[in-house]
PDB file of C-alpha atoms in Angstrom:
ATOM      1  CA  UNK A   1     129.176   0.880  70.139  1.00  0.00           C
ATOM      2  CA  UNK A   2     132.031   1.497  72.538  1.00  0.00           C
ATOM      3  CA  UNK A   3     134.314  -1.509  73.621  1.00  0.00           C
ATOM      4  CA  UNK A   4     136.121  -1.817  76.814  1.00  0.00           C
ATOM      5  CA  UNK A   5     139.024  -4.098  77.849  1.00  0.00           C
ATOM      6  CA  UNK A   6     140.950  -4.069  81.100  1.00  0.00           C
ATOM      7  CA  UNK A   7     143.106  -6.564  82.753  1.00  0.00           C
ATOM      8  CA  UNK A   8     145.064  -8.144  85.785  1.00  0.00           C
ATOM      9  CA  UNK A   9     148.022 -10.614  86.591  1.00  0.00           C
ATOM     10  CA  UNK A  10     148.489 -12.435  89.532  1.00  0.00           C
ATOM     11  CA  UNK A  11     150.539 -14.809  91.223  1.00  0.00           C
ATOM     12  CA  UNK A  12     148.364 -16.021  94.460  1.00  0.00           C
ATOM     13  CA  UNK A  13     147.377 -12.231  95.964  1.00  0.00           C
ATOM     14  CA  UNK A  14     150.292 -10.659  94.904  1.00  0.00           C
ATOM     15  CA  UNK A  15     150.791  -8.719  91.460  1.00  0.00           C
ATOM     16  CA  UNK A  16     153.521  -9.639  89.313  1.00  0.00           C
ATOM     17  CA  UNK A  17     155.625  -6.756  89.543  1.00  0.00           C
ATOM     18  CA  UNK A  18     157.873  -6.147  86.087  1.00  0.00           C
ATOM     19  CA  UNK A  19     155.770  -8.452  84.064  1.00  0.00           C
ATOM     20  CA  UNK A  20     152.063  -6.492  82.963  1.00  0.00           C
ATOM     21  CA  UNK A  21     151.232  -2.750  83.150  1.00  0.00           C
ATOM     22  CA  UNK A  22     149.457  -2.131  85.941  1.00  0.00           C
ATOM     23  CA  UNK A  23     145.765  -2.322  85.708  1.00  0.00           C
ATOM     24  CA  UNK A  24     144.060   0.187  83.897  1.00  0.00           C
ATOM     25  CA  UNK A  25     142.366   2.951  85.909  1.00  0.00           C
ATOM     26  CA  UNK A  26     138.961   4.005  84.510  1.00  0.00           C
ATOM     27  CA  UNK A  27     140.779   7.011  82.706  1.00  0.00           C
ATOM     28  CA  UNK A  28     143.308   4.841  80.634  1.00  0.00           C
ATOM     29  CA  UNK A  29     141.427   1.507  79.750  1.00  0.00           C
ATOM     30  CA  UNK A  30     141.593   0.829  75.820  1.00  0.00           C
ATOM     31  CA  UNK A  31     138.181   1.601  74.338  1.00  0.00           C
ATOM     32  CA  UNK A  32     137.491   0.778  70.536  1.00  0.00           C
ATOM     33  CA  UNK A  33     134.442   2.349  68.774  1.00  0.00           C
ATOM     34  CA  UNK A  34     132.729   1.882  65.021  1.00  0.00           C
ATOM     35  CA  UNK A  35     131.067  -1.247  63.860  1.00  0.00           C
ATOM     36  CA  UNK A  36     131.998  -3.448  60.710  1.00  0.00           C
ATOM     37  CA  UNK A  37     130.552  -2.001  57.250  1.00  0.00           C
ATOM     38  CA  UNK A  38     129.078  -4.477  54.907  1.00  0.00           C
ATOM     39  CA  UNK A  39     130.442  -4.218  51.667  1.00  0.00           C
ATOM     40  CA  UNK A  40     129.175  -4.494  47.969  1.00  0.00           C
ATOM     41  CA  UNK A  41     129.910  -7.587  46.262  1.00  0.00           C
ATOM     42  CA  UNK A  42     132.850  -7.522  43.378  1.00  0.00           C
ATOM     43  CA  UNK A  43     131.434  -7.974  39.909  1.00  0.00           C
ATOM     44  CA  UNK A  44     133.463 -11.103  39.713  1.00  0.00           C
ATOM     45  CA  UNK A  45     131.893 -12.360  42.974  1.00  0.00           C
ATOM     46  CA  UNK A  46     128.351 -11.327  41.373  1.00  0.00           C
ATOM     47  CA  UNK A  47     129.404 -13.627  38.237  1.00  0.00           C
ATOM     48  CA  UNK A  48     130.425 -16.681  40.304  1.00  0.00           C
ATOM     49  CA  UNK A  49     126.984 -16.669  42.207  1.00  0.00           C
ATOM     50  CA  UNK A  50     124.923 -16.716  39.460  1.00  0.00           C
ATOM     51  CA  UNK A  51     126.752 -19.667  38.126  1.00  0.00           C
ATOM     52  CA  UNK A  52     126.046 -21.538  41.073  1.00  0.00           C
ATOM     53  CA  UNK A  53     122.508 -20.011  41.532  1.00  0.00           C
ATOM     54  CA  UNK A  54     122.009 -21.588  37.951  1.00  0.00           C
ATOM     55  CA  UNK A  55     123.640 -24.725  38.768  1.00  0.00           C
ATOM     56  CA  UNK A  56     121.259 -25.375  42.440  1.00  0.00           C
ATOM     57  CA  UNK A  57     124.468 -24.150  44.701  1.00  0.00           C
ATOM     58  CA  UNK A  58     124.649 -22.201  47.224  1.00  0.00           C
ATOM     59  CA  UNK A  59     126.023 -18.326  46.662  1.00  0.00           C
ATOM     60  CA  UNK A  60     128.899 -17.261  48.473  1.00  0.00           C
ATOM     61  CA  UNK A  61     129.694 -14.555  50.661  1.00  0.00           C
ATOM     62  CA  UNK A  62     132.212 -12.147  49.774  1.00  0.00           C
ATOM     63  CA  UNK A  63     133.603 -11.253  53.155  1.00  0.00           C
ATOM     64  CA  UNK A  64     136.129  -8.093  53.685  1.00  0.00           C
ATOM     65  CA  UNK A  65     138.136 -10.002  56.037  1.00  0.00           C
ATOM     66  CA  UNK A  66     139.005 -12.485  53.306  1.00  0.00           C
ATOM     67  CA  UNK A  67     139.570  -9.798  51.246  1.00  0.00           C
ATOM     68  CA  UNK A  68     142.001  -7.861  53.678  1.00  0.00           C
ATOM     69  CA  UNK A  69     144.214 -11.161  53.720  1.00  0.00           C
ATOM     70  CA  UNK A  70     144.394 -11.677  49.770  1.00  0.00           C
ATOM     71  CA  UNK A  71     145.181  -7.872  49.375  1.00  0.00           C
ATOM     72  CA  UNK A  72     148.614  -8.615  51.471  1.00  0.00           C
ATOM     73  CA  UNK A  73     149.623 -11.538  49.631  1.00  0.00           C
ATOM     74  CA  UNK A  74     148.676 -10.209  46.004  1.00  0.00           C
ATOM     75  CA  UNK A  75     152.442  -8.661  45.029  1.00  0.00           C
ATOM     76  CA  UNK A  76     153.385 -12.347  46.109  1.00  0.00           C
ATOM     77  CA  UNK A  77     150.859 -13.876  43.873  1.00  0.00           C
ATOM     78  CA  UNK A  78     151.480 -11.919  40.955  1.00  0.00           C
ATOM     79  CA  UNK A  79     154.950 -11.919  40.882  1.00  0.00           C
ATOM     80  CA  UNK A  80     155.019 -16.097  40.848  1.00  0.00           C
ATOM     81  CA  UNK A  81     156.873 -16.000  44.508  1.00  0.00           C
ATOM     82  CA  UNK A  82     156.883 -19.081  46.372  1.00  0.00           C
ATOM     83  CA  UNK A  83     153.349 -18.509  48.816  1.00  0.00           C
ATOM     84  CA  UNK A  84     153.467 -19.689  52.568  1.00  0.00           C
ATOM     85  CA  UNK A  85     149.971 -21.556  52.430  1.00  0.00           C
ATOM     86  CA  UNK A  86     150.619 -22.184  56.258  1.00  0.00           C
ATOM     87  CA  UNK A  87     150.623 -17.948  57.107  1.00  0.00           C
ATOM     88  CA  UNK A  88     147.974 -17.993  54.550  1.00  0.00           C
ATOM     89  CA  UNK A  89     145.698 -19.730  56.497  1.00  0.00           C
ATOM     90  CA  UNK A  90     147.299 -18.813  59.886  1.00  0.00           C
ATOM     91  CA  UNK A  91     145.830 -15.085  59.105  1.00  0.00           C
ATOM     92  CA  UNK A  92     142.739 -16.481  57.739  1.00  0.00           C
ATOM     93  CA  UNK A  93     142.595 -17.582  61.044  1.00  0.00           C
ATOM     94  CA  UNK A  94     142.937 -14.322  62.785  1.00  0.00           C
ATOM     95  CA  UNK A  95     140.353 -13.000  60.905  1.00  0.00           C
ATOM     96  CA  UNK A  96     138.088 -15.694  62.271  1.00  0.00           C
ATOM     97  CA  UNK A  97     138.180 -18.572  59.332  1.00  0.00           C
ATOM     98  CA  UNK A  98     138.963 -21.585  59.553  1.00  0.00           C
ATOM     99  CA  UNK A  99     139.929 -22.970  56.011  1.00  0.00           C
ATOM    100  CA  UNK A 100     140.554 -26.556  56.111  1.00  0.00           C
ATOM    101  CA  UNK A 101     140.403 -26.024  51.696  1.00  0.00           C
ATOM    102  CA  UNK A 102     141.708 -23.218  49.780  1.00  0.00           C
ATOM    103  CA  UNK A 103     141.034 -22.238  46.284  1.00  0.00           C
ATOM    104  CA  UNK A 104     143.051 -19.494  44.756  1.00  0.00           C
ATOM    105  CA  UNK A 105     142.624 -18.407  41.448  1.00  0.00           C
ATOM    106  CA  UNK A 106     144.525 -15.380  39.439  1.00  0.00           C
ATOM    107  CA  UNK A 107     142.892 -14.155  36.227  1.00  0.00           C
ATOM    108  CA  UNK A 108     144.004 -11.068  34.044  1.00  0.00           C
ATOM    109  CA  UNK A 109     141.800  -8.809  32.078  1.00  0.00           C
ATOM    110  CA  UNK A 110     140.552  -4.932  31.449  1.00  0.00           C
ATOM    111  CA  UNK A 111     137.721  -5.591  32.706  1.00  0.00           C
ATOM    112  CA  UNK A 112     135.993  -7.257  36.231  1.00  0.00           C
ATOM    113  CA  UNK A 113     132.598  -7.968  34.282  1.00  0.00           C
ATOM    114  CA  UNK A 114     134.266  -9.438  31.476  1.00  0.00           C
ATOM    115  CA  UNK A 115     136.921 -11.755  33.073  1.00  0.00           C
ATOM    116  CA  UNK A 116     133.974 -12.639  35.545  1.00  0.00           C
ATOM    117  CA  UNK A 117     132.293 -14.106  32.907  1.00  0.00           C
ATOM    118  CA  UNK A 118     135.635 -15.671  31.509  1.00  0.00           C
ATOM    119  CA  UNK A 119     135.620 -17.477  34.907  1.00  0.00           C
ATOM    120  CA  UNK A 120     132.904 -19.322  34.031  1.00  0.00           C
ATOM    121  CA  UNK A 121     134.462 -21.869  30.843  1.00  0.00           C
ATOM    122  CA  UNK A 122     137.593 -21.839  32.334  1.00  0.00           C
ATOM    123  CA  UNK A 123     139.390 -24.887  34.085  1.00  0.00           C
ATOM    124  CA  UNK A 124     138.895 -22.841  37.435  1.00  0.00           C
ATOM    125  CA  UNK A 125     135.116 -23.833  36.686  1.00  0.00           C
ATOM    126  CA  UNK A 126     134.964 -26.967  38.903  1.00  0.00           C
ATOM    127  CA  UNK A 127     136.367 -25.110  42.400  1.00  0.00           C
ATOM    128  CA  UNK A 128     133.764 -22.410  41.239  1.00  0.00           C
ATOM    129  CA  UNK A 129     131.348 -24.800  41.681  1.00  0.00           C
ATOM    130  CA  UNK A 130     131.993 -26.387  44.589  1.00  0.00           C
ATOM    131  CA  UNK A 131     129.646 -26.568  47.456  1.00  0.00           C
ATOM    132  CA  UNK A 132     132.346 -26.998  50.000  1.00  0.00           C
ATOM    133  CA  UNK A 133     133.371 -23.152  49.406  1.00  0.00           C
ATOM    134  CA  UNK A 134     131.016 -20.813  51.624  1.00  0.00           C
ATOM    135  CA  UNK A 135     133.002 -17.602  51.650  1.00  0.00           C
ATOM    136  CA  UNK A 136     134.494 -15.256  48.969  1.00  0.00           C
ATOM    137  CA  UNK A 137     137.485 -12.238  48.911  1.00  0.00           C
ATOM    138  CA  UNK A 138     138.471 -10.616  45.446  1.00  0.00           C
ATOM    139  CA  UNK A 139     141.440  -8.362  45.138  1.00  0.00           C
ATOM    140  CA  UNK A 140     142.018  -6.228  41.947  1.00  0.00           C
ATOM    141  CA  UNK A 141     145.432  -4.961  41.291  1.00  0.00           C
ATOM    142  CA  UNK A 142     146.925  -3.212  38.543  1.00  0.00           C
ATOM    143  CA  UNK A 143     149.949  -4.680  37.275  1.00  0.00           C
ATOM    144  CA  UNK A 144     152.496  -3.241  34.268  1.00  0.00           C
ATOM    145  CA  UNK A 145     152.959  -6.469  32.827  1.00  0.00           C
ATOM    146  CA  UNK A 146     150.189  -8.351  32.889  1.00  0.00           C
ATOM    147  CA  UNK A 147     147.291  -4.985  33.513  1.00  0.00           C
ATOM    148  CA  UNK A 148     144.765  -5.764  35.771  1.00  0.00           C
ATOM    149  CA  UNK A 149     145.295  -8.985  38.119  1.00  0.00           C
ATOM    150  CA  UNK A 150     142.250 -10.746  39.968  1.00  0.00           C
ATOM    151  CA  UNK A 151     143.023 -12.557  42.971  1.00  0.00           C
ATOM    152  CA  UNK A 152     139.875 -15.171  43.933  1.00  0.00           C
ATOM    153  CA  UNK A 153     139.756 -16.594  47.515  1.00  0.00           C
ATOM    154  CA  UNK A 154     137.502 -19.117  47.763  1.00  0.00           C
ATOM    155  CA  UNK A 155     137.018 -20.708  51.827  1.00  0.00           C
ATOM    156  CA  UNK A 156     135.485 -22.794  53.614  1.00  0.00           C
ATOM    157  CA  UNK A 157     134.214 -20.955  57.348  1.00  0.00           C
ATOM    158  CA  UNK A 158     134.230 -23.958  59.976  1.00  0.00           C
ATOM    159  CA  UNK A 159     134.184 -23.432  63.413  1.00  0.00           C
ATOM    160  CA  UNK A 160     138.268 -24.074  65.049  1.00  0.00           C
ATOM    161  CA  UNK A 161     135.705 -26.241  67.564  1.00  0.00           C
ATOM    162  CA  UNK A 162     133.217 -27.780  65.501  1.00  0.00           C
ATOM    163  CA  UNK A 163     134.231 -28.072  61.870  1.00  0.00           C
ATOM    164  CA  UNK A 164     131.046 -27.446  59.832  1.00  0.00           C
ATOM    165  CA  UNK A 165     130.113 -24.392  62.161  1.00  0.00           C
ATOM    166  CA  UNK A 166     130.884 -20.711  61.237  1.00  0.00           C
ATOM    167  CA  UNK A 167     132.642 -19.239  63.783  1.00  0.00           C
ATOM    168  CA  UNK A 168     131.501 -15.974  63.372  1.00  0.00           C
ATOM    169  CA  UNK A 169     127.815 -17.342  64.391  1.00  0.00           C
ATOM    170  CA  UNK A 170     126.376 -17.145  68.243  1.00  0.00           C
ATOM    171  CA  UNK A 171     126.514 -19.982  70.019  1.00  0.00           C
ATOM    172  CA  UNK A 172     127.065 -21.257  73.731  1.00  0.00           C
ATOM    173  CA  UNK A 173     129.458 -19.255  76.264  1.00  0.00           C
ATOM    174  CA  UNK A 174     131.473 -23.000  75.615  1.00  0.00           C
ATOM    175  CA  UNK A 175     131.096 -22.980  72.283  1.00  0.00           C
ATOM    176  CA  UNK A 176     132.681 -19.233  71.871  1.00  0.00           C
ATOM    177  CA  UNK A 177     135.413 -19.931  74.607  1.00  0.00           C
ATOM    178  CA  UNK A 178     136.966 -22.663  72.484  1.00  0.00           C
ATOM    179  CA  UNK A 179     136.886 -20.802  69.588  1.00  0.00           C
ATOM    180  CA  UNK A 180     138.968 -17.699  71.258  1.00  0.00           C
ATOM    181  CA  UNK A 181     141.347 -20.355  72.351  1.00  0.00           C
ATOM    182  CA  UNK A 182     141.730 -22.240  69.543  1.00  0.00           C
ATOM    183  CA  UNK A 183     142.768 -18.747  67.666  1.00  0.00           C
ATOM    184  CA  UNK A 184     144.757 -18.526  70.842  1.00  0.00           C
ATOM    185  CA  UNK A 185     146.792 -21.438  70.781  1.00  0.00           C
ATOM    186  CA  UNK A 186     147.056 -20.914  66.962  1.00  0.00           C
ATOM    187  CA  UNK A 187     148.930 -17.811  67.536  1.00  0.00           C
ATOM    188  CA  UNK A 188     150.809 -19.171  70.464  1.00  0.00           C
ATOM    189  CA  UNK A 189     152.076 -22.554  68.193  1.00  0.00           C
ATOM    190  CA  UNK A 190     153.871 -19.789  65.830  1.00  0.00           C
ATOM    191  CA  UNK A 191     155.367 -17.874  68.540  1.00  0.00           C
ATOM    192  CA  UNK A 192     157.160 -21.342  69.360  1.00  0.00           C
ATOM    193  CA  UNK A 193     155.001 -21.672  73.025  1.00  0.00           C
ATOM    194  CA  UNK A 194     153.108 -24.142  74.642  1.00  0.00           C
ATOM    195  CA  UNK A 195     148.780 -24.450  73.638  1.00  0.00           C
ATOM    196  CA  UNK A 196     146.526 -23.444  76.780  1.00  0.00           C
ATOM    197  CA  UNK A 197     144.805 -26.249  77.711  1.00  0.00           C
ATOM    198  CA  UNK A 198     140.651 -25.409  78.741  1.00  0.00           C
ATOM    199  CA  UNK A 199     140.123 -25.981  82.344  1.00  0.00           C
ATOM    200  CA  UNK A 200     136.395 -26.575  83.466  1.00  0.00           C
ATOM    201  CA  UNK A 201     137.461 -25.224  87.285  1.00  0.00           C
ATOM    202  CA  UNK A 202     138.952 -21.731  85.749  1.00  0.00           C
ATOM    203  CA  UNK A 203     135.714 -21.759  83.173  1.00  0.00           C
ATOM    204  CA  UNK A 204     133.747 -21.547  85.809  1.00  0.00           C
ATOM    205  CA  UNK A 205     135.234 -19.423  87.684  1.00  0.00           C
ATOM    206  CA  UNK A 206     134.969 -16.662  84.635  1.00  0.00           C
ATOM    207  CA  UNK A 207     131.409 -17.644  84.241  1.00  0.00           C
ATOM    208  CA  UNK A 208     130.450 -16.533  87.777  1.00  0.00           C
ATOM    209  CA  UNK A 209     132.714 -13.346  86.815  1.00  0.00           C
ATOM    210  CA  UNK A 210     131.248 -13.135  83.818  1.00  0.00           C
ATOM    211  CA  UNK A 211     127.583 -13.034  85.290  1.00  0.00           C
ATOM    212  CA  UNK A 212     129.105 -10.477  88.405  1.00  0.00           C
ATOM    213  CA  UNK A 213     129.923  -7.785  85.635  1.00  0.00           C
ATOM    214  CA  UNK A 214     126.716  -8.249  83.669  1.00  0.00           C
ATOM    215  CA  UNK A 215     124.589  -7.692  86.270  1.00  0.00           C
ATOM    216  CA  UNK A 216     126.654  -4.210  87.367  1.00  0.00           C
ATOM    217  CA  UNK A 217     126.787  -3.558  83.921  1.00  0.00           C
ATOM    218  CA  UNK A 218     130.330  -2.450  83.772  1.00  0.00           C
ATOM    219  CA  UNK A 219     133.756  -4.276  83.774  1.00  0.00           C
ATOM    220  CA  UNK A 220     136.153  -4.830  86.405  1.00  0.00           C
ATOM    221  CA  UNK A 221     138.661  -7.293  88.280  1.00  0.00           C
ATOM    222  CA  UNK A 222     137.708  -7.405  92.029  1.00  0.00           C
ATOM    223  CA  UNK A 223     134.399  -8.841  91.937  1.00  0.00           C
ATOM    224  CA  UNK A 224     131.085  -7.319  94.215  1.00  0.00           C
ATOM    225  CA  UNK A 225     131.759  -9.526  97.127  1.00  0.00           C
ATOM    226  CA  UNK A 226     135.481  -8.186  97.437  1.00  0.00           C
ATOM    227  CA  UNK A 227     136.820 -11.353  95.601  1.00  0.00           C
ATOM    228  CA  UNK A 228     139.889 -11.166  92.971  1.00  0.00           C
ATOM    229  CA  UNK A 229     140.555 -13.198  90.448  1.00  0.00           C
ATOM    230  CA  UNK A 230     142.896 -15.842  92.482  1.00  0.00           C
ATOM    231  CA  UNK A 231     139.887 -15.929  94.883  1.00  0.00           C
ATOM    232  CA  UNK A 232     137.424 -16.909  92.329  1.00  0.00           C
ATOM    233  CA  UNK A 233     139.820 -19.413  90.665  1.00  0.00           C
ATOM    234  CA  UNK A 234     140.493 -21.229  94.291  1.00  0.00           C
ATOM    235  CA  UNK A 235     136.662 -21.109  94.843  1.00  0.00           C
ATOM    236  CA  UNK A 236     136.190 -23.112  91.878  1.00  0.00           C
ATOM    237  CA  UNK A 237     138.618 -25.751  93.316  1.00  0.00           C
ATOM    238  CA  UNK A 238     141.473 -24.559  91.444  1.00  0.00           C
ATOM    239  CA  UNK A 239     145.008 -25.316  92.497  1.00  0.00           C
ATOM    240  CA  UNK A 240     147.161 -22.754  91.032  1.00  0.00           C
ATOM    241  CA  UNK A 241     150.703 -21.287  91.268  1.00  0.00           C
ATOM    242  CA  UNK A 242     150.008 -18.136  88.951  1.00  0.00           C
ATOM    243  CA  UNK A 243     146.623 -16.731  88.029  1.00  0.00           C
ATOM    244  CA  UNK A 244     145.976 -14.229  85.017  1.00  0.00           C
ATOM    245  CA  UNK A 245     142.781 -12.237  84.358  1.00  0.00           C
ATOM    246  CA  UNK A 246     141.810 -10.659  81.201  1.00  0.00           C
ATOM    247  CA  UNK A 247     137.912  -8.924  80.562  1.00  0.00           C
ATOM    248  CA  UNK A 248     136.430  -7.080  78.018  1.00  0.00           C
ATOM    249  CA  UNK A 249     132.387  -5.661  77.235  1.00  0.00           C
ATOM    250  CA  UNK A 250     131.462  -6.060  73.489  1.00  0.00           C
ATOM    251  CA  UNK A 251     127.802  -4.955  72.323  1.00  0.00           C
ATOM    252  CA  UNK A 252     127.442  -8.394  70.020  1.00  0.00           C
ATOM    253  CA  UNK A 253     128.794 -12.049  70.548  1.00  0.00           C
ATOM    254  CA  UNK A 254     131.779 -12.894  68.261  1.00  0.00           C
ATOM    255  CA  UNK A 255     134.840 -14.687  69.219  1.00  0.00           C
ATOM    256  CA  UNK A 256     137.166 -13.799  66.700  1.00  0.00           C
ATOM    257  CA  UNK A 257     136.038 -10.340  67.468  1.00  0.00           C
ATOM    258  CA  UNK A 258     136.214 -10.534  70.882  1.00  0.00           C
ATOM    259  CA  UNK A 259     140.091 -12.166  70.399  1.00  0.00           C
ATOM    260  CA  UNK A 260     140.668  -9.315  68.223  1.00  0.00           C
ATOM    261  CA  UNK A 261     140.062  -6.871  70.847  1.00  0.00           C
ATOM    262  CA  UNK A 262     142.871  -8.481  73.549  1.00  0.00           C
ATOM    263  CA  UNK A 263     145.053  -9.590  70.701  1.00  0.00           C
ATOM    264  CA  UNK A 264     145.579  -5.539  69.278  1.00  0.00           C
ATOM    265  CA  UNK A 265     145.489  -4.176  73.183  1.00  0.00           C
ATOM    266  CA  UNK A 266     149.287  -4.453  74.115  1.00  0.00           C
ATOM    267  CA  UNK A 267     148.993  -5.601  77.609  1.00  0.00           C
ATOM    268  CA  UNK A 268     146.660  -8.038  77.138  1.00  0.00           C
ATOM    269  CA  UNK A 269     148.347  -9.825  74.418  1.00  0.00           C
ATOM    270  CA  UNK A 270     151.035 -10.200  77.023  1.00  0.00           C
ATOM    271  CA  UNK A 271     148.802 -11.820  79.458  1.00  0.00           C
ATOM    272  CA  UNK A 272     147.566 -14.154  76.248  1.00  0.00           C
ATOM    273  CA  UNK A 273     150.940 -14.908  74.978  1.00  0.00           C
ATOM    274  CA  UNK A 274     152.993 -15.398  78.132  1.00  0.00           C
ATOM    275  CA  UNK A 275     154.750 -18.548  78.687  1.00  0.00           C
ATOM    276  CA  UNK A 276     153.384 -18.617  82.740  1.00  0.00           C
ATOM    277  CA  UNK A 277     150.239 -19.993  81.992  1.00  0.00           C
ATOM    278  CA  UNK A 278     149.234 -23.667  81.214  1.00  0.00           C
ATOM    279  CA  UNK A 279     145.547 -23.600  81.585  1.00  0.00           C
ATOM    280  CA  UNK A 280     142.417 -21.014  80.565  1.00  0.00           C
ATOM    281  CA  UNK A 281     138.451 -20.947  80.838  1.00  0.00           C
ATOM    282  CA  UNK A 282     136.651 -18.344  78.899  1.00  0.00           C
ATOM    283  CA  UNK A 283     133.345 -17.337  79.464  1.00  0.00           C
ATOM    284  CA  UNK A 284     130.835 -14.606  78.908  1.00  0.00           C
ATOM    285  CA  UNK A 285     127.386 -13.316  80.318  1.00  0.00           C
ATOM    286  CA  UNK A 286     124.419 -10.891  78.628  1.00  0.00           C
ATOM    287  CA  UNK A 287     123.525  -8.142  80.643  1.00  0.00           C
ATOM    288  CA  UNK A 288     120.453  -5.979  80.851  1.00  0.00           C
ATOM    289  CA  UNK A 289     121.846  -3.454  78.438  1.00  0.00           C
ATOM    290  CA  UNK A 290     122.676  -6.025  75.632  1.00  0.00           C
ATOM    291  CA  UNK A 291     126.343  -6.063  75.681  1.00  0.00           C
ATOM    292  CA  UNK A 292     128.007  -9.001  76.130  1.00  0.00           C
ATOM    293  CA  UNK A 293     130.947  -9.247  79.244  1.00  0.00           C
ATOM    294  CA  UNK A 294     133.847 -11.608  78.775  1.00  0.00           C
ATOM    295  CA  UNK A 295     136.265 -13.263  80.881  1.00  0.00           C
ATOM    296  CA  UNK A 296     139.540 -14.963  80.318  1.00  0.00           C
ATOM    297  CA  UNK A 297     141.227 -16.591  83.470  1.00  0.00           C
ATOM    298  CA  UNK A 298     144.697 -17.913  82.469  1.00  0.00           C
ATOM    299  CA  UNK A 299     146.432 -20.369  85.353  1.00  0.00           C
ATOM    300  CA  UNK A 300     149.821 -22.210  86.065  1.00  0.00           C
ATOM    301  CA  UNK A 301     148.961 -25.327  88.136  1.00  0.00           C
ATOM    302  CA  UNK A 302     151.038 -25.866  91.214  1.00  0.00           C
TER     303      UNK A 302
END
């Protein structure tokens, strides 16, 4: 799978000179390859689903990008350090949950099998239990004083736009454009600036983008019919003093994915996290050949 970004800033026709790289010629646009790897479940994970299996609850899914965000925080953990919840869930966040509740649980032991089975009298047993949880991480560290250390992450996955809806699941081109700028404005709120507000004019205007590039199968900024992105936006019935362009080609649908993919590409994390723009519509189209082109069209209202 190959993945292409490439963007544009504008302020009416005229580039903002000094504030974004230039746009990317076809020789220097940011490409990421590889797909995700499942992984095994932990033992401990294994032990926790078949005490809910026996108990009529759902299992849970151990998912490596909880388990990437309890691996940084597990020196905290283990050394009894005061733990920022709110960063805690700010990079649950970023890797695409949503955890309105949070169970943590540390547990000691030689052995995964054997403290997974521990688990299950202990007075963690309740959280263990509960139906609320979807999601899983276990980290395993080995620790001088206390030997091996077993940090449990137990989340709920909700949608940032519809609570009760994993956000890692397909849904409508609205559906996924509020969920890149909910992470968005997420990331913005820490970074001290303003939330972009969704703008049904600049939405559509990235639809009709969106649909251009799918049907020429490749990604670009000045559309077939000579238009740029300030054209599109206007054309839409958009009144705007600055206009900002960001697209990308993905080969499956996935907003936190897809936010990943501007949000680790230098430039376009300066278009996302510039204090300019107000306003944003996000939008995507299928083409013949499967993938899946994205548009972001950031705007300052005059």
């Amino acid at each position: 799978m190959i993945r292409q970004l490439s963007l544009i800033v504008l302020t009416g026709l005229i580039a903002l000179i000094g504030c974004s790289p230039a746009v990317p010629t076809a020789t220097n646009i940011p490409s990421v390859t590889g797909v995700a790897t499942p992984i095994s479940a932990h033992p401990i994970t294994d032990a926790i689903n078949q005490l809910r299996t026996d108990n009529a609850i759902p299992v849970l899914i151990e998912s490596d990008a909880i388990n990437r965000v309890i691996e940084r925080y597990a020196g905290t953990i283990i050394a009894s350090e005061p733990l920022d919840f709110e960063r805690l869930r700010a990079d649950l966040i970023a890797e695409g949950f949503y955890a309105d509740a949070i169970s943590l649980i540390t547990y000691s032991g030689a052995d995964a099998t054997q403290v997974g089975q521990a688990l299950m009298t202990s007075d963690y047993r309740a959280d263990l239990l509960d139906d609320q949880f979807t999601h899983v991480g276990v980290s395993e560290t080995d620790d001088p004083q206390f030997g091996t250390v077993f940090v449990i992450l137990l989340t709920t996955s909700a949608s940032l736009s519809a609570p009760g809806a994993n956000i890692l699941t397909p849904g409508t081109p609205e559906d996924q454009g509020e969920r890149i700028v909910n992470l968005l404005n997420m990331a913005r709120i820490q970074q001290g600036l303003g939330e972009l507000r969704l703008n049904p004019q600049l939405t559509a205007a990235a639809q009709l983008h969106s649909q251009d590039m799918a049907a020429q199968e490749a990604i670009f900024h000045d559309g077939t019919d000579g238009s740029s992105p300030s054209d599109r936006a206007e054309r839409a019935g958009y009144v705007g003093r600055a206009i900002g362009e960001n697209v990308l080609m993905r080969g499956d649908i996935n907003a936190s994915g897809a936010f990943d993919q501007w949000w680790n590409s230098p430039p376009h994390y300066e278009n996302m996290m510039s204090a300019t723009f107000d306003e944003i519509g996000i939008a995507y189209a299928i083409g013949a050949d499967g993938n899946y082109y994205y548009t972001m069209l950031l705007g300052t209202p005059r």
